[in-house]
PDB file of C-alpha atoms in Angstrom:
ATOM      1  CA  UNK O 389      -0.209   0.242   0.065  1.00  0.00           C
ATOM      2  CA  UNK O 390       1.433   3.476  -1.105  1.00  0.00           C
ATOM      3  CA  UNK O 391       1.111   6.245   1.583  1.00  0.00           C
ATOM      4  CA  UNK O 392       0.863   9.992   1.354  1.00  0.00           C
ATOM      5  CA  UNK O 393       4.747  10.418   1.490  1.00  0.00           C
ATOM      6  CA  UNK O 394       5.393   7.726  -1.273  1.00  0.00           C
ATOM      7  CA  UNK O 395       6.553   4.984   0.702  1.00  0.00           C
ATOM      8  CA  UNK O 396       5.329   1.563   0.730  1.00  0.00           C
ATOM      9  CA  UNK O 397       3.557   0.165   3.543  1.00  0.00           C
ATOM     10  CA  UNK O 398       1.036   1.184   6.080  1.00  0.00           C
ATOM     11  CA  UNK O 399       1.719   4.525   8.002  1.00  0.00           C
ATOM     12  CA  UNK O 400       1.993   4.328  11.546  1.00  0.00           C
ATOM     13  CA  UNK O 401      -1.547   5.829  13.213  1.00  0.00           C
ATOM     14  CA  UNK O 402      -2.893   5.658   9.893  1.00  0.00           C
ATOM     15  CA  UNK O 403      -6.652   5.150   9.518  1.00  0.00           C
ATOM     16  CA  UNK O 404      -7.648   2.068   8.568  1.00  0.00           C
ATOM     17  CA  UNK O 405      -9.850   1.598   5.262  1.00  0.00           C
ATOM     18  CA  UNK O 406     -13.443   1.539   5.705  1.00  0.00           C
ATOM     19  CA  UNK O 407     -14.912  -2.322   5.662  1.00  0.00           C
ATOM     20  CA  UNK O 408     -11.988  -3.600   7.577  1.00  0.00           C
ATOM     21  CA  UNK O 409     -12.424  -5.288  10.660  1.00  0.00           C
ATOM     22  CA  UNK O 410     -11.262  -2.290  13.088  1.00  0.00           C
ATOM     23  CA  UNK O 411     -14.067  -0.300  11.475  1.00  0.00           C
ATOM     24  CA  UNK O 412     -17.159  -2.673  11.742  1.00  0.00           C
ATOM     25  CA  UNK O 413     -17.643  -2.648  15.438  1.00  0.00           C
ATOM     26  CA  UNK O 414     -17.902   1.086  15.748  1.00  0.00           C
ATOM     27  CA  UNK O 415     -19.756   1.983  12.966  1.00  0.00           C
ATOM     28  CA  UNK O 416     -22.334  -0.844  13.858  1.00  0.00           C
ATOM     29  CA  UNK O 417     -22.627   0.992  17.226  1.00  0.00           C
ATOM     30  CA  UNK O 418     -22.815   4.311  15.941  1.00  0.00           C
ATOM     31  CA  UNK O 419     -25.455   2.903  13.460  1.00  0.00           C
ATOM     32  CA  UNK O 420     -27.294   1.173  15.951  1.00  0.00           C
ATOM     33  CA  UNK O 421     -27.483   3.970  18.415  1.00  0.00           C
ATOM     34  CA  UNK O 422     -28.525   6.705  15.397  1.00  0.00           C
ATOM     35  CA  UNK O 423     -31.278   4.205  14.624  1.00  0.00           C
ATOM     36  CA  UNK O 424     -32.720   3.875  18.088  1.00  0.00           C
ATOM     37  CA  UNK O 425     -32.307   7.508  18.467  1.00  0.00           C
ATOM     38  CA  UNK O 426     -34.604   8.281  15.103  1.00  0.00           C
ATOM     39  CA  UNK O 427     -36.883   5.914  16.305  1.00  0.00           C
ATOM     40  CA  UNK O 428     -37.119   7.541  19.739  1.00  0.00           C
ATOM     41  CA  UNK O 429     -37.407  11.075  17.969  1.00  0.00           C
ATOM     42  CA  UNK O 430     -40.310   9.876  15.626  1.00  0.00           C
ATOM     43  CA  UNK O 431     -42.089   8.529  18.307  1.00  0.00           C
ATOM     44  CA  UNK O 432     -42.032  11.565  20.539  1.00  0.00           C
ATOM     45  CA  UNK O 433     -42.774  13.487  17.567  1.00  0.00           C
ATOM     46  CA  UNK O 434     -45.991  11.592  16.883  1.00  0.00           C
ATOM     47  CA  UNK O 435     -46.908  11.876  20.746  1.00  0.00           C
ATOM     48  CA  UNK O 436     -46.721  15.381  20.532  1.00  0.00           C
ATOM     49  CA  UNK O 437     -48.818  15.777  16.971  1.00  0.00           C
ATOM     50  CA  UNK O 438     -51.335  13.385  18.609  1.00  0.00           C
ATOM     51  CA  UNK O 439     -51.700  15.535  21.624  1.00  0.00           C
ATOM     52  CA  UNK O 440     -51.757  18.865  19.683  1.00  0.00           C
ATOM     53  CA  UNK O 441     -54.359  17.453  17.268  1.00  0.00           C
ATOM     54  CA  UNK O 442     -56.569  16.308  20.499  1.00  0.00           C
ATOM     55  CA  UNK O 443     -56.148  19.993  22.089  1.00  0.00           C
ATOM     56  CA  UNK O 444     -57.032  21.841  18.618  1.00  0.00           C
ATOM     57  CA  UNK O 445     -60.183  19.752  18.547  1.00  0.00           C
ATOM     58  CA  UNK O 446     -61.112  21.448  22.034  1.00  0.00           C
ATOM     59  CA  UNK O 447     -60.637  24.678  20.661  1.00  0.00           C
ATOM     60  CA  UNK O 448     -63.317  27.134  18.641  1.00  0.00           C
ATOM     61  CA  UNK O 449     -63.207  25.542  14.968  1.00  0.00           C
ATOM     62  CA  UNK O 450     -62.383  28.988  13.514  1.00  0.00           C
ATOM     63  CA  UNK O 451     -59.492  29.725  16.282  1.00  0.00           C
ATOM     64  CA  UNK O 452     -58.010  26.468  15.193  1.00  0.00           C
ATOM     65  CA  UNK O 453     -58.219  26.895  11.519  1.00  0.00           C
ATOM     66  CA  UNK O 454     -56.400  30.398  11.860  1.00  0.00           C
ATOM     67  CA  UNK O 455     -53.723  28.739  14.205  1.00  0.00           C
ATOM     68  CA  UNK O 456     -53.378  25.994  11.514  1.00  0.00           C
ATOM     69  CA  UNK O 457     -52.799  28.370   8.625  1.00  0.00           C
ATOM     70  CA  UNK O 458     -49.952  30.315  10.733  1.00  0.00           C
ATOM     71  CA  UNK O 459     -48.430  27.591  12.594  1.00  0.00           C
ATOM     72  CA  UNK O 460     -48.493  24.666   9.976  1.00  0.00           C
ATOM     73  CA  UNK O 461     -49.370  26.866   6.922  1.00  0.00           C
ATOM     74  CA  UNK O 462     -46.803  29.283   7.440  1.00  0.00           C
ATOM     75  CA  UNK O 463     -49.171  32.461   6.754  1.00  0.00           C
ATOM     76  CA  UNK O 464     -48.190  35.773   8.453  1.00  0.00           C
ATOM     77  CA  UNK O 465     -51.334  36.987  10.360  1.00  0.00           C
ATOM     78  CA  UNK O 466     -52.561  39.402   7.571  1.00  0.00           C
ATOM     79  CA  UNK O 467     -52.553  36.576   4.924  1.00  0.00           C
ATOM     80  CA  UNK O 468     -54.736  34.588   7.234  1.00  0.00           C
ATOM     81  CA  UNK O 469     -57.008  37.604   7.609  1.00  0.00           C
ATOM     82  CA  UNK O 470     -56.897  38.206   3.670  1.00  0.00           C
ATOM     83  CA  UNK O 471     -57.989  34.436   3.117  1.00  0.00           C
ATOM     84  CA  UNK O 472     -60.755  34.322   5.700  1.00  0.00           C
ATOM     85  CA  UNK O 473     -61.999  37.767   4.698  1.00  0.00           C
ATOM     86  CA  UNK O 474     -61.582  38.775   8.679  1.00  0.00           C
ATOM     87  CA  UNK O 475     -60.282  41.908  10.157  1.00  0.00           C
ATOM     88  CA  UNK O 476     -57.007  41.416  11.318  1.00  0.00           C
ATOM     89  CA  UNK O 477     -57.842  42.101  14.826  1.00  0.00           C
ATOM     90  CA  UNK O 478     -60.250  39.342  14.885  1.00  0.00           C
ATOM     91  CA  UNK O 479     -57.302  37.104  13.671  1.00  0.00           C
ATOM     92  CA  UNK O 480     -55.017  38.159  16.251  1.00  0.00           C
ATOM     93  CA  UNK O 481     -57.521  37.692  19.299  1.00  0.00           C
ATOM     94  CA  UNK O 482     -58.359  34.276  17.522  1.00  0.00           C
ATOM     95  CA  UNK O 483     -54.888  33.216  17.413  1.00  0.00           C
ATOM     96  CA  UNK O 484     -54.408  34.138  20.939  1.00  0.00           C
ATOM     97  CA  UNK O 485     -57.479  32.537  22.215  1.00  0.00           C
ATOM     98  CA  UNK O 486     -56.270  28.903  20.482  1.00  0.00           C
ATOM     99  CA  UNK O 487     -52.772  29.221  21.728  1.00  0.00           C
ATOM    100  CA  UNK O 488     -54.775  29.909  25.350  1.00  0.00           C
ATOM    101  CA  UNK O 489     -56.517  26.829  24.555  1.00  0.00           C
ATOM    102  CA  UNK O 490     -54.192  24.660  23.451  1.00  0.00           C
ATOM    103  CA  UNK O 491     -51.831  25.792  26.546  1.00  0.00           C
ATOM    104  CA  UNK O 492     -54.408  24.757  28.830  1.00  0.00           C
ATOM    105  CA  UNK O 493     -55.220  21.365  27.141  1.00  0.00           C
ATOM    106  CA  UNK O 494     -51.620  20.237  26.845  1.00  0.00           C
ATOM    107  CA  UNK O 495     -50.427  21.460  30.325  1.00  0.00           C
ATOM    108  CA  UNK O 496     -53.700  20.832  32.149  1.00  0.00           C
ATOM    109  CA  UNK O 497     -54.655  24.643  32.704  1.00  0.00           C
ATOM    110  CA  UNK O 498     -51.047  25.463  33.690  1.00  0.00           C
ATOM    111  CA  UNK O 499     -48.620  27.910  31.565  1.00  0.00           C
ATOM    112  CA  UNK O 500     -49.573  29.045  28.392  1.00  0.00           C
ATOM    113  CA  UNK O 501     -47.271  27.690  25.596  1.00  0.00           C
ATOM    114  CA  UNK O 502     -45.476  29.427  22.394  1.00  0.00           C
ATOM    115  CA  UNK O 503     -45.073  27.530  19.292  1.00  0.00           C
ATOM    116  CA  UNK O 504     -42.711  28.370  16.196  1.00  0.00           C
ATOM    117  CA  UNK O 505     -44.567  29.107  13.058  1.00  0.00           C
ATOM    118  CA  UNK O 506     -44.187  26.090  10.505  1.00  0.00           C
ATOM    119  CA  UNK O 507     -42.019  23.994  13.072  1.00  0.00           C
ATOM    120  CA  UNK O 508     -44.524  23.352  16.144  1.00  0.00           C
ATOM    121  CA  UNK O 509     -41.604  23.714  18.326  1.00  0.00           C
ATOM    122  CA  UNK O 510     -42.203  24.085  21.676  1.00  0.00           C
ATOM    123  CA  UNK O 511     -40.412  27.298  22.954  1.00  0.00           C
ATOM    124  CA  UNK O 512     -41.736  27.262  26.615  1.00  0.00           C
TER     125      UNK O 512
END
């Protein structure tokens, strides 16, 4: 094997090529842990989404629609007002009311939640 310096043979401290015995256990452990982390993340995200849908079902239908357009659809409050042909004040109030309803449903009446638009990430 030719090294980077032009000398034949393996260099001291050289990294073994992929697929050699020294790399298989480390790669397998990392991949297995990564798969576990991905599965755990998907399960947590799905549980959160299910809880959020149940919380939205408890809110006023129009308020829930406004929240969906902003936080899932990525629309601004102004665009929601235009799309629903409502005054901006009514949209702002409806979204605030829905967020309070969601927060109470998810926290059992405790702290209100703040969600980041389009991601659904909790900002507490």
